[in-house]
Coordinates of C-alpha atoms in Angstrom, one line a residue:
M44 CA 100.3 90.5 94.1
R45 CA 101.5 88.5 96.2
Q46 CA 102.6 85.0 97.6
A47 CA 102.3 84.0 101.0
V48 CA 100.4 86.1 102.1
R49 CA 103.0 86.3 100.1
A50 CA 104.8 86.7 103.6
R51 CA 106.5 88.6 106.4
W52 CA 109.5 89.9 108.8
A53 CA 113.0 90.4 110.6
V54 CA 115.5 91.6 113.6
G55 CA 117.3 89.4 116.2
T56 CA 120.5 91.0 117.0
G57 CA 120.1 93.6 114.4
A58 CA 117.0 94.8 116.2
L59 CA 118.8 95.3 119.4
A60 CA 121.4 97.3 117.8
L61 CA 118.9 99.7 116.1
A62 CA 117.1 99.8 119.3
A63 CA 119.8 101.2 121.1
T64 CA 120.3 104.3 118.6
A65 CA 117.1 105.7 118.9
C66 CA 113.5 105.7 120.5
G67 CA 111.1 104.8 117.8
G68 CA 113.8 105.2 115.4
G69 CA 112.9 109.0 115.1
T70 CA 115.8 110.3 112.9
A71 CA 115.0 113.4 110.8
G72 CA 114.0 113.4 107.1
P73 CA 113.8 116.1 104.8
G74 CA 113.4 119.5 106.2
G75 CA 113.6 118.1 109.8
S76 CA 110.5 115.9 109.6
A77 CA 110.6 112.9 111.6
V78 CA 110.9 109.4 110.2
V79 CA 108.6 106.5 111.0
S80 CA 110.1 103.1 112.0
A81 CA 108.4 100.0 110.9
S82 CA 108.7 96.2 110.9
W83 CA 109.6 94.6 107.6
G84 CA 111.3 91.5 106.0
D85 CA 113.9 91.3 103.3
P86 CA 112.0 90.5 100.0
Q87 CA 112.8 87.4 98.0
N88 CA 113.9 89.1 94.8
P89 CA 115.4 92.6 93.9
L90 CA 112.9 95.3 94.0
E91 CA 112.0 95.2 90.2
P92 CA 108.5 95.7 89.5
A93 CA 107.9 92.8 87.2
N94 CA 110.0 90.5 89.8
T95 CA 108.2 91.2 93.0
N96 CA 105.3 89.2 93.8
E97 CA 105.4 89.1 97.6
V98 CA 104.2 91.2 100.4
Q99 CA 107.6 92.8 101.6
G100 CA 108.8 94.0 98.2
G101 CA 105.4 95.1 97.3
K102 CA 105.4 97.5 100.1
V103 CA 108.5 99.3 99.0
L104 CA 107.4 99.5 95.3
A105 CA 104.0 100.9 96.5
M106 CA 105.9 103.9 98.3
V107 CA 108.5 104.4 95.6
L108 CA 106.6 104.0 92.3
R109 CA 103.2 105.4 90.7
G110 CA 101.6 103.8 87.7
L111 CA 98.5 104.3 85.6
K112 CA 96.2 103.4 88.4
R113 CA 96.3 103.2 92.3
Y114 CA 94.0 101.3 94.5
N115 CA 92.2 103.7 96.8
P116 CA 93.5 102.9 100.4
R117 CA 90.1 103.0 101.9
T118 CA 87.8 101.3 99.3
G119 CA 90.3 99.4 97.1
A120 CA 88.7 100.9 94.0
A121 CA 91.1 101.3 91.0
E122 CA 91.6 105.1 90.3
N123 CA 93.5 106.9 87.7
V124 CA 96.7 108.4 88.8
I125 CA 99.3 108.9 85.7
A126 CA 96.4 107.7 83.3
E127 CA 94.4 110.4 82.3
R128 CA 92.1 108.1 80.6
I129 CA 91.9 104.6 79.3
T130 CA 89.3 104.0 76.7
T131 CA 88.2 101.0 74.5
A132 CA 85.3 100.3 72.3
D133 CA 85.5 96.6 72.4
A134 CA 87.4 95.4 75.5
R135 CA 90.4 94.3 73.5
H136 CA 92.0 97.5 71.8
Y137 CA 92.9 100.1 74.4
T138 CA 94.3 103.5 74.1
V139 CA 96.2 105.0 77.1
A140 CA 96.5 108.6 77.7
L141 CA 99.0 110.1 80.2
R142 CA 98.6 113.0 82.5
P143 CA 101.2 115.8 81.7
G144 CA 104.0 116.8 84.2
W145 CA 105.1 113.6 86.0
T146 CA 108.9 112.9 86.3
F147 CA 111.1 110.3 88.0
S148 CA 113.2 111.6 91.0
N149 CA 116.3 111.8 88.8
G150 CA 114.5 114.3 86.4
E151 CA 113.4 111.9 83.7
K152 CA 110.0 112.6 82.4
V153 CA 107.4 109.9 82.8
T154 CA 106.3 109.2 79.2
A155 CA 104.4 106.5 77.4
K156 CA 107.8 104.9 76.4
S157 CA 108.4 104.6 80.3
F158 CA 105.4 102.2 80.3
V159 CA 106.1 100.4 77.1
D160 CA 109.6 99.6 77.8
A161 CA 108.9 98.6 81.2
W162 CA 106.2 96.2 80.2
N163 CA 108.3 94.8 77.3
Y164 CA 111.1 94.1 79.8
G165 CA 108.9 92.5 82.3
A166 CA 107.3 90.1 79.5
L167 CA 110.4 88.9 77.8
L168 CA 111.4 85.4 78.9
D169 CA 115.1 86.2 78.9
N170 CA 114.7 88.7 81.7
K171 CA 113.3 86.0 84.1
Q172 CA 110.7 88.1 85.7
K173 CA 108.2 86.2 88.2
N174 CA 105.3 88.6 87.1
A175 CA 105.9 88.0 83.4
P176 CA 102.5 86.0 83.2
F177 CA 100.7 89.4 84.0
F178 CA 101.4 90.5 80.5
Q179 CA 99.9 87.3 79.1
Y180 CA 96.8 89.0 77.7
I181 CA 98.8 91.6 75.5
E182 CA 99.2 90.2 72.0
G183 CA 102.6 88.9 71.2
F184 CA 103.1 87.5 74.5
D185 CA 103.6 84.1 73.1
K186 CA 106.4 85.3 70.9
V187 CA 108.4 87.0 73.8
H188 CA 107.6 84.5 76.4
P189 CA 106.9 81.0 74.8
D190 CA 106.2 77.9 76.9
K191 CA 108.9 76.1 75.3
G192 CA 112.2 77.3 73.5
R193 CA 113.7 80.7 73.0
P194 CA 111.7 84.0 72.3
T195 CA 111.1 84.8 68.6
A196 CA 110.5 88.4 69.5
K197 CA 111.8 91.1 72.0
T198 CA 108.9 93.3 72.2
L199 CA 105.1 92.7 72.6
S200 CA 103.3 93.4 69.3
G201 CA 100.4 94.6 71.1
L202 CA 102.1 97.7 72.5
R203 CA 102.5 100.7 70.2
L204 CA 103.6 104.2 71.1
K205 CA 101.8 106.9 69.6
D206 CA 103.4 109.9 71.2
D207 CA 105.0 110.9 74.4
R208 CA 101.6 110.8 76.3
T209 CA 99.7 108.1 74.4
F210 CA 100.2 104.4 73.7
T211 CA 97.8 101.8 72.6
V212 CA 97.3 98.1 73.9
T213 CA 96.0 95.3 71.9
L214 CA 94.9 92.2 74.0
N215 CA 94.7 88.7 72.4
Q216 CA 91.2 88.3 73.8
K217 CA 88.7 90.5 75.2
F218 CA 89.4 91.3 79.0
S219 CA 86.8 93.9 80.2
S220 CA 88.4 94.3 83.7
W221 CA 91.8 94.8 82.4
P222 CA 92.2 98.3 83.3
D223 CA 91.4 97.7 86.9
T224 CA 94.7 95.3 86.9
L225 CA 96.9 98.2 86.2
G226 CA 97.5 99.5 89.8
Y227 CA 99.7 96.4 90.4
A228 CA 103.5 96.7 90.7
A229 CA 104.3 94.9 87.6
F230 CA 102.7 97.5 85.3
M231 CA 104.6 100.4 87.0
P232 CA 106.6 102.6 84.6
L233 CA 110.6 102.6 84.6
P234 CA 113.1 105.4 83.9
Q235 CA 115.7 104.8 80.9
T236 CA 118.4 104.6 83.7
F237 CA 116.9 101.2 84.6
F238 CA 118.0 99.9 81.3
R239 CA 121.2 101.9 80.8
D240 CA 122.4 100.9 84.5
H241 CA 120.4 98.0 85.6
D242 CA 122.7 96.8 88.4
G243 CA 122.6 100.3 90.0
W244 CA 119.1 100.8 89.6
V245 CA 118.6 97.5 91.5
K246 CA 120.9 98.7 94.4
K247 CA 119.1 102.1 94.8
P248 CA 115.7 101.9 92.7
I249 CA 114.8 105.4 91.3
G250 CA 110.9 106.0 91.2
N251 CA 108.3 108.5 90.9
G252 CA 106.4 108.0 94.0
P253 CA 106.2 109.8 97.3
Y254 CA 109.3 108.3 98.7
L255 CA 113.0 108.0 97.7
V256 CA 115.2 104.9 98.6
D257 CA 117.9 106.4 100.7
S258 CA 119.7 103.2 101.5
Y259 CA 119.4 99.4 102.1
D260 CA 121.4 97.3 104.3
K261 CA 120.0 93.7 103.7
G262 CA 119.1 92.1 106.7
S263 CA 119.0 95.2 108.5
V264 CA 117.1 98.3 107.4
L265 CA 115.8 99.9 104.3
R266 CA 115.6 103.7 104.5
L267 CA 112.9 105.6 102.6
R268 CA 112.7 109.3 102.5
K269 CA 110.3 111.9 101.3
W270 CA 110.4 113.1 98.0
K271 CA 109.7 116.7 97.8
G272 CA 109.4 116.8 94.1
Y273 CA 106.4 114.3 94.1
R274 CA 103.5 115.6 92.1
G275 CA 100.9 113.1 92.9
P276 CA 97.7 113.6 95.1
D277 CA 99.1 111.4 98.0
P278 CA 102.3 113.2 99.5
A279 CA 104.1 111.7 102.4
Q280 CA 103.1 113.3 105.7
N281 CA 106.2 112.2 107.3
G282 CA 110.0 112.7 106.6
G283 CA 110.2 109.0 105.7
I284 CA 110.1 105.4 106.7
D285 CA 112.8 103.2 108.0
L286 CA 111.7 99.4 107.3
R287 CA 113.5 97.4 109.8
V288 CA 114.2 93.8 109.2
Y289 CA 112.8 91.4 111.8
T290 CA 113.2 87.6 111.6
D291 CA 110.7 87.2 114.5
N292 CA 107.6 89.2 114.7
D293 CA 107.5 88.5 118.5
T294 CA 110.6 90.5 118.7
A295 CA 109.2 93.3 116.7
Y296 CA 106.1 93.3 118.9
T297 CA 108.5 93.5 122.1
D298 CA 110.3 96.5 120.5
L299 CA 107.0 98.4 119.8
Q300 CA 106.0 97.8 123.4
A301 CA 109.3 99.1 124.6
G302 CA 109.1 102.2 122.4
N303 CA 111.9 101.2 120.1
L304 CA 109.7 100.8 117.0
D305 CA 106.7 102.9 115.9
L306 CA 104.6 100.3 113.6
V307 CA 104.1 96.6 113.5
D308 CA 101.8 95.4 110.7
D309 CA 101.4 91.7 111.7
I310 CA 100.5 91.0 115.5
P311 CA 101.9 87.6 116.4
A312 CA 99.3 85.2 117.2
A313 CA 100.6 84.5 120.8
Q314 CA 100.0 88.2 121.5
L315 CA 96.5 88.5 120.4
R316 CA 95.1 87.7 123.9
N317 CA 96.6 90.6 125.4
V318 CA 97.0 93.0 122.4
R319 CA 93.9 95.2 123.2
S320 CA 95.1 95.8 126.8
D321 CA 98.7 96.3 125.6
L322 CA 98.0 98.9 122.9
G323 CA 94.2 100.1 123.5
D324 CA 93.1 102.1 120.5
R325 CA 96.6 101.7 118.8
Y326 CA 95.6 98.0 117.8
I327 CA 94.3 97.6 114.4
N328 CA 92.0 94.7 113.5
K329 CA 90.5 95.1 110.0
P330 CA 89.1 92.7 107.3
A331 CA 91.5 92.5 104.4
G332 CA 91.9 90.8 101.2
L333 CA 93.9 88.0 102.6
I334 CA 93.3 84.2 102.4
Q335 CA 95.6 81.5 103.9
I336 CA 96.0 78.2 102.3
L337 CA 97.8 75.0 102.1
T338 CA 99.1 74.2 98.7
F339 CA 100.0 70.8 97.4
P340 CA 102.9 70.0 95.1
L341 CA 101.2 68.4 92.2
Y342 CA 104.4 68.2 90.5
D343 CA 105.3 65.3 92.9
A344 CA 103.7 62.1 91.3
R345 CA 102.5 60.8 94.5
W346 CA 100.3 64.1 95.3
G347 CA 99.4 64.6 91.4
K348 CA 98.3 61.2 90.5
S349 CA 94.8 60.4 89.4
G350 CA 92.7 59.8 92.5
S351 CA 94.7 61.7 94.9
E352 CA 92.1 64.5 94.8
K353 CA 90.1 62.4 97.2
V354 CA 93.2 62.6 99.6
R355 CA 93.4 66.2 99.1
R356 CA 89.7 66.8 99.9
G357 CA 89.8 64.6 102.7
L358 CA 92.5 66.3 104.4
S359 CA 90.6 69.4 103.9
M360 CA 87.6 68.0 105.8
A361 CA 90.0 66.8 108.7
I362 CA 90.7 70.3 109.6
D363 CA 88.6 72.0 112.1
R364 CA 89.0 75.6 111.0
R365 CA 86.4 77.0 113.5
Q366 CA 88.3 75.8 116.7
I367 CA 91.7 76.9 115.2
T368 CA 90.5 80.3 114.5
K369 CA 89.0 80.8 117.7
E370 CA 91.8 79.3 120.0
I371 CA 94.8 80.4 118.2
F372 CA 93.8 83.5 116.4
Q373 CA 91.2 84.8 119.0
N374 CA 88.5 85.3 116.1
T375 CA 90.9 87.5 114.0
R376 CA 90.4 85.0 111.3
T377 CA 87.3 83.6 109.8
P378 CA 87.0 79.8 108.6
A379 CA 87.3 79.8 104.7
S380 CA 84.6 78.3 102.5
D381 CA 85.7 79.5 99.2
W382 CA 89.1 80.7 97.5
T383 CA 88.6 84.3 97.6
S384 CA 87.8 86.9 100.3
P385 CA 84.8 88.5 101.9
V386 CA 86.2 91.9 101.2
L387 CA 85.1 91.5 97.6
G388 CA 81.5 91.3 98.7
E389 CA 78.6 89.3 96.8
K390 CA 78.8 91.6 93.7
G391 CA 82.6 91.2 93.6
G392 CA 82.4 87.4 93.6
F393 CA 82.6 86.2 97.3
K394 CA 80.3 83.3 97.7
P395 CA 80.5 81.3 100.9
G396 CA 80.1 77.5 100.6
L397 CA 81.7 77.1 97.2
C398 CA 84.4 74.9 99.0
G399 CA 82.1 71.9 100.0
A400 CA 85.2 70.1 101.2
C401 CA 86.0 73.1 103.6
A402 CA 83.3 71.6 106.0
F403 CA 84.8 69.9 109.0
D404 CA 83.6 66.2 108.8
P405 CA 86.0 63.6 110.3
A406 CA 84.1 60.6 109.2
K407 CA 83.9 61.8 105.5
A408 CA 87.6 62.9 105.7
R409 CA 88.6 59.4 106.8
Q410 CA 86.5 57.8 104.0
L411 CA 88.0 60.0 101.2
I412 CA 91.7 59.4 102.4
K413 CA 90.9 55.9 102.4
E414 CA 89.4 55.7 98.9
G415 CA 92.2 57.9 97.6
G416 CA 94.7 55.5 98.7
G417 CA 96.0 57.0 101.9
I418 CA 98.3 59.8 102.5
P419 CA 101.4 59.3 100.3
G420 CA 104.1 57.8 102.4
G421 CA 101.9 57.2 105.3
G422 CA 102.7 60.5 106.8
L423 CA 101.8 64.1 106.2
T424 CA 104.5 66.8 106.5
L425 CA 103.3 70.6 106.4
T426 CA 106.3 72.9 105.6
Y427 CA 106.3 76.4 106.6
N428 CA 108.9 79.2 107.3
A429 CA 109.8 79.4 110.9
D430 CA 110.9 83.1 111.0
T431 CA 107.7 84.1 112.5
G432 CA 106.2 83.1 115.8
S433 CA 102.7 82.6 114.5
H434 CA 103.0 79.9 111.6
K435 CA 104.2 77.1 114.0
D436 CA 101.2 77.4 116.1
W437 CA 98.5 77.0 113.6
I438 CA 100.5 74.4 111.7
D439 CA 100.6 72.3 114.9
A440 CA 96.9 73.1 115.3
I441 CA 96.2 71.7 111.8
C442 CA 98.3 68.6 112.5
N443 CA 96.6 68.0 115.9
S444 CA 93.1 68.1 114.0
V445 CA 94.3 65.7 111.3
N446 CA 96.0 63.4 113.8
K447 CA 92.7 63.3 115.8
T448 CA 90.7 62.8 112.9
L449 CA 92.7 59.9 111.7
G450 CA 93.3 58.4 115.2
K451 CA 97.3 58.6 114.7
D452 CA 99.5 60.8 116.9
K453 CA 102.2 61.3 113.9
A454 CA 100.1 61.1 110.8
C455 CA 100.9 64.8 110.4
V456 CA 103.8 67.0 111.5
G457 CA 105.3 70.5 110.9
N458 CA 108.4 70.8 108.8
P459 CA 109.8 74.2 109.4
V460 CA 112.4 75.9 107.1
G461 CA 114.5 78.6 108.7
T462 CA 113.7 81.9 106.6
F463 CA 111.0 83.0 104.5
A464 CA 113.5 83.6 101.7
D465 CA 114.9 80.1 101.9
F466 CA 111.3 78.9 102.1
R467 CA 110.4 80.6 98.9
N468 CA 113.5 79.5 97.3
K469 CA 112.5 75.8 97.7
I470 CA 109.1 76.3 96.6
S471 CA 110.4 77.8 93.4
A472 CA 112.8 75.1 92.9
R473 CA 110.0 72.6 93.3
Q474 CA 111.6 71.0 96.2
M475 CA 108.4 70.5 98.2
T476 CA 107.4 66.8 98.7
G477 CA 104.2 67.5 101.0
P478 CA 101.5 70.3 101.5
F479 CA 103.1 73.7 102.2
R480 CA 102.1 77.0 103.8
A481 CA 100.9 79.5 101.2
G482 CA 98.5 82.4 100.9
W483 CA 97.3 85.3 99.0
Q484 CA 97.1 89.0 99.3
M485 CA 95.2 90.3 96.6
D486 CA 96.8 92.6 94.0
Y487 CA 93.7 94.3 93.2
P488 CA 90.0 93.7 94.3
L489 CA 88.8 91.3 91.5
I490 CA 87.8 87.7 91.9
Q491 CA 90.0 87.0 88.9
N492 CA 93.0 87.8 91.1
F493 CA 92.3 85.3 93.7
L494 CA 92.1 82.5 91.1
Q495 CA 94.0 83.1 87.9
P496 CA 97.6 83.9 89.4
L497 CA 97.4 80.9 91.7
Y498 CA 95.6 78.1 89.8
F499 CA 95.8 79.0 86.0
T500 CA 98.2 76.6 84.1
G501 CA 101.7 78.4 84.2
A502 CA 100.6 81.4 86.2
S503 CA 103.2 83.5 88.2
S504 CA 102.0 82.2 91.6
N505 CA 100.9 78.7 90.6
D506 CA 103.3 77.3 93.1
G507 CA 101.8 73.8 93.2
K508 CA 101.8 73.6 89.3
F509 CA 98.2 72.9 89.0
S510 CA 96.8 72.5 85.6
N511 CA 93.2 71.9 84.5
P512 CA 91.9 72.6 81.0
E513 CA 88.4 73.3 82.3
F514 CA 89.4 75.7 84.8
D515 CA 91.6 77.6 82.4
R516 CA 88.7 77.7 80.0
L517 CA 86.2 79.2 82.5
V518 CA 88.8 81.8 83.5
N519 CA 89.5 83.0 80.0
E520 CA 85.6 83.2 79.3
A521 CA 85.0 85.2 82.6
N522 CA 87.8 87.6 81.6
A523 CA 86.2 88.0 78.1
E524 CA 82.8 88.5 79.5
P525 CA 81.7 92.3 79.5
D526 CA 78.8 91.9 82.0
T527 CA 80.3 91.8 85.4
R528 CA 77.5 89.6 86.8
R529 CA 78.1 86.9 84.2
A530 CA 81.9 87.1 84.6
V531 CA 81.6 86.7 88.3
A532 CA 79.3 83.6 87.7
K533 CA 82.0 82.1 85.4
F534 CA 84.7 82.6 87.8
Q535 CA 82.7 80.9 90.6
D536 CA 82.2 78.0 88.3
A537 CA 86.0 77.8 88.0
E538 CA 86.0 77.7 91.7
R539 CA 83.8 74.5 91.6
V540 CA 86.6 72.9 89.6
L541 CA 89.0 73.8 92.5
D542 CA 86.6 72.1 94.7
R543 CA 86.5 69.0 92.9
Q544 CA 90.3 68.8 92.5
M545 CA 91.6 70.7 95.5
P546 CA 95.0 71.9 94.3
A547 CA 95.0 73.9 97.5
I548 CA 93.2 73.9 100.9
P549 CA 91.6 77.2 101.9
L550 CA 92.0 77.7 105.6
W551 CA 90.9 81.1 106.7
Y552 CA 90.2 84.7 105.7
Q553 CA 92.6 86.8 107.4
N554 CA 92.1 90.2 109.0
G555 CA 94.8 92.7 108.7
S556 CA 96.4 93.3 112.1
G557 CA 98.8 95.9 113.3
G558 CA 99.8 98.2 116.2
Y559 CA 101.7 101.4 116.5
S560 CA 103.4 103.6 119.2
E561 CA 102.1 106.7 120.9
R562 CA 104.8 108.6 118.8
I563 CA 102.7 108.4 115.5
S564 CA 99.1 109.0 114.5
N565 CA 96.8 108.7 111.6
V566 CA 97.8 105.0 111.2
R567 CA 95.3 102.7 109.1
L568 CA 95.7 99.5 106.9
D569 CA 94.5 99.6 103.5
P570 CA 92.2 96.8 102.1
F571 CA 95.5 94.9 101.3
S572 CA 96.3 94.9 104.9
V573 CA 99.2 97.2 104.2
P574 CA 99.9 100.3 106.2
V575 CA 99.1 103.5 104.3
Y576 CA 102.6 104.8 105.1
N577 CA 102.4 108.1 103.4
E578 CA 99.4 109.2 105.7
I579 CA 101.2 108.5 109.1
T580 CA 102.1 111.5 110.9
V581 CA 104.6 112.0 113.8
G582 CA 103.9 113.9 117.1

């Protein structure tokens, strides 16, 4: 799903005002059940399923909407929810049958049309949805979302309604794992009110999940409340969730310790030395589908020119990942040696060592940087969002490693941008002139999801604008391969292209981390590092 690690956080003065109103934010939800307060950050975009590709918005959509599938919060496996069955004879033509009885919270029925209309909306170029590329394998995508010019069609020709509970999908190529992608937010259904009153829906989304959006005060708090009419197998065990906006996760951690906040799902790096003594068993540290990277703006001629891949590979080899993960992150990160995540396992495609340039080798680093013509402009700036306490620490540590390797004190410096939203907006506008902080939280537990959205030509989260025909070909071949073992091997061949070209530097695999107050229990993180909010109990 999602960019930076797809990202995180909020409160300064807003937090102090909230903290003064209630210990732990324990207001009452429906039926008097208590509400949980949790740290959060304003999302970059409105909460439309096809326009949300970062963590904070994704958290909300995962509570408000349910789709054909859902990822098991323990195993990450894709499991049917609204889908009764999804069948195919050739991995290209699919028939989707829905379970009966599902409704949106406004009383509208969830039908096949709810999905078909939502997907057509998400794919259409005119609607400017960031997740539109997730529909690229459905036949007709090139007509509704052409690379150049205006659309020549309004709807995907590969989508066909059969009846209220059945629709068919024709893909433009074989994609054997396609059903497993359908738990991602972009594929969620939408009620007709979304299309009749779009502005109203965006202000207060209407969904079919275990929670309702009660209100949203941007920069302060988004209030979610339990929906008693929810028919799914995972109802809320609390009265609701107040997602409080923090611009500094150190402040969130302080509020947690003071009893003014129930849940923090990102422990600041500066607190990792003391978190176990502070929280005891209420500290969570769990492997997750997260990888931190540095992305190069290959749209900048200085970084995208022929030969510059040597500089990029050299910079990767100038970073002492092991020392940084030990000293800065207290071993809650693991040095990366490929572009995926250990949570995939060997069968799922994780293969350490595929990134040969991830090995720390100062002599080789200097040689490659010299052969590539040196760092563009003579100096390296690493851009990051400054609204959390942790990024500055590790960015400075990377620069220290690069400076030491090159024997120059100012060869590398950090370049902070005030907020995550501003940071992402600069990336979207292609305003980066040097490497920038990025990362990935998996949308679904497939090796494909760590590669295609970030590095395929024109993909939704390809922020550096990397484009390589060999990489694209290998990804397409892997998607079409019905045998999982062979598909994984093809994806790993695509990773070898990344190793040669280094459009982004893998830094480390990240554990999900969090902490919670004594007021709540049954708290855990799913394989995506997101709290399983609906299972949290109060008292």
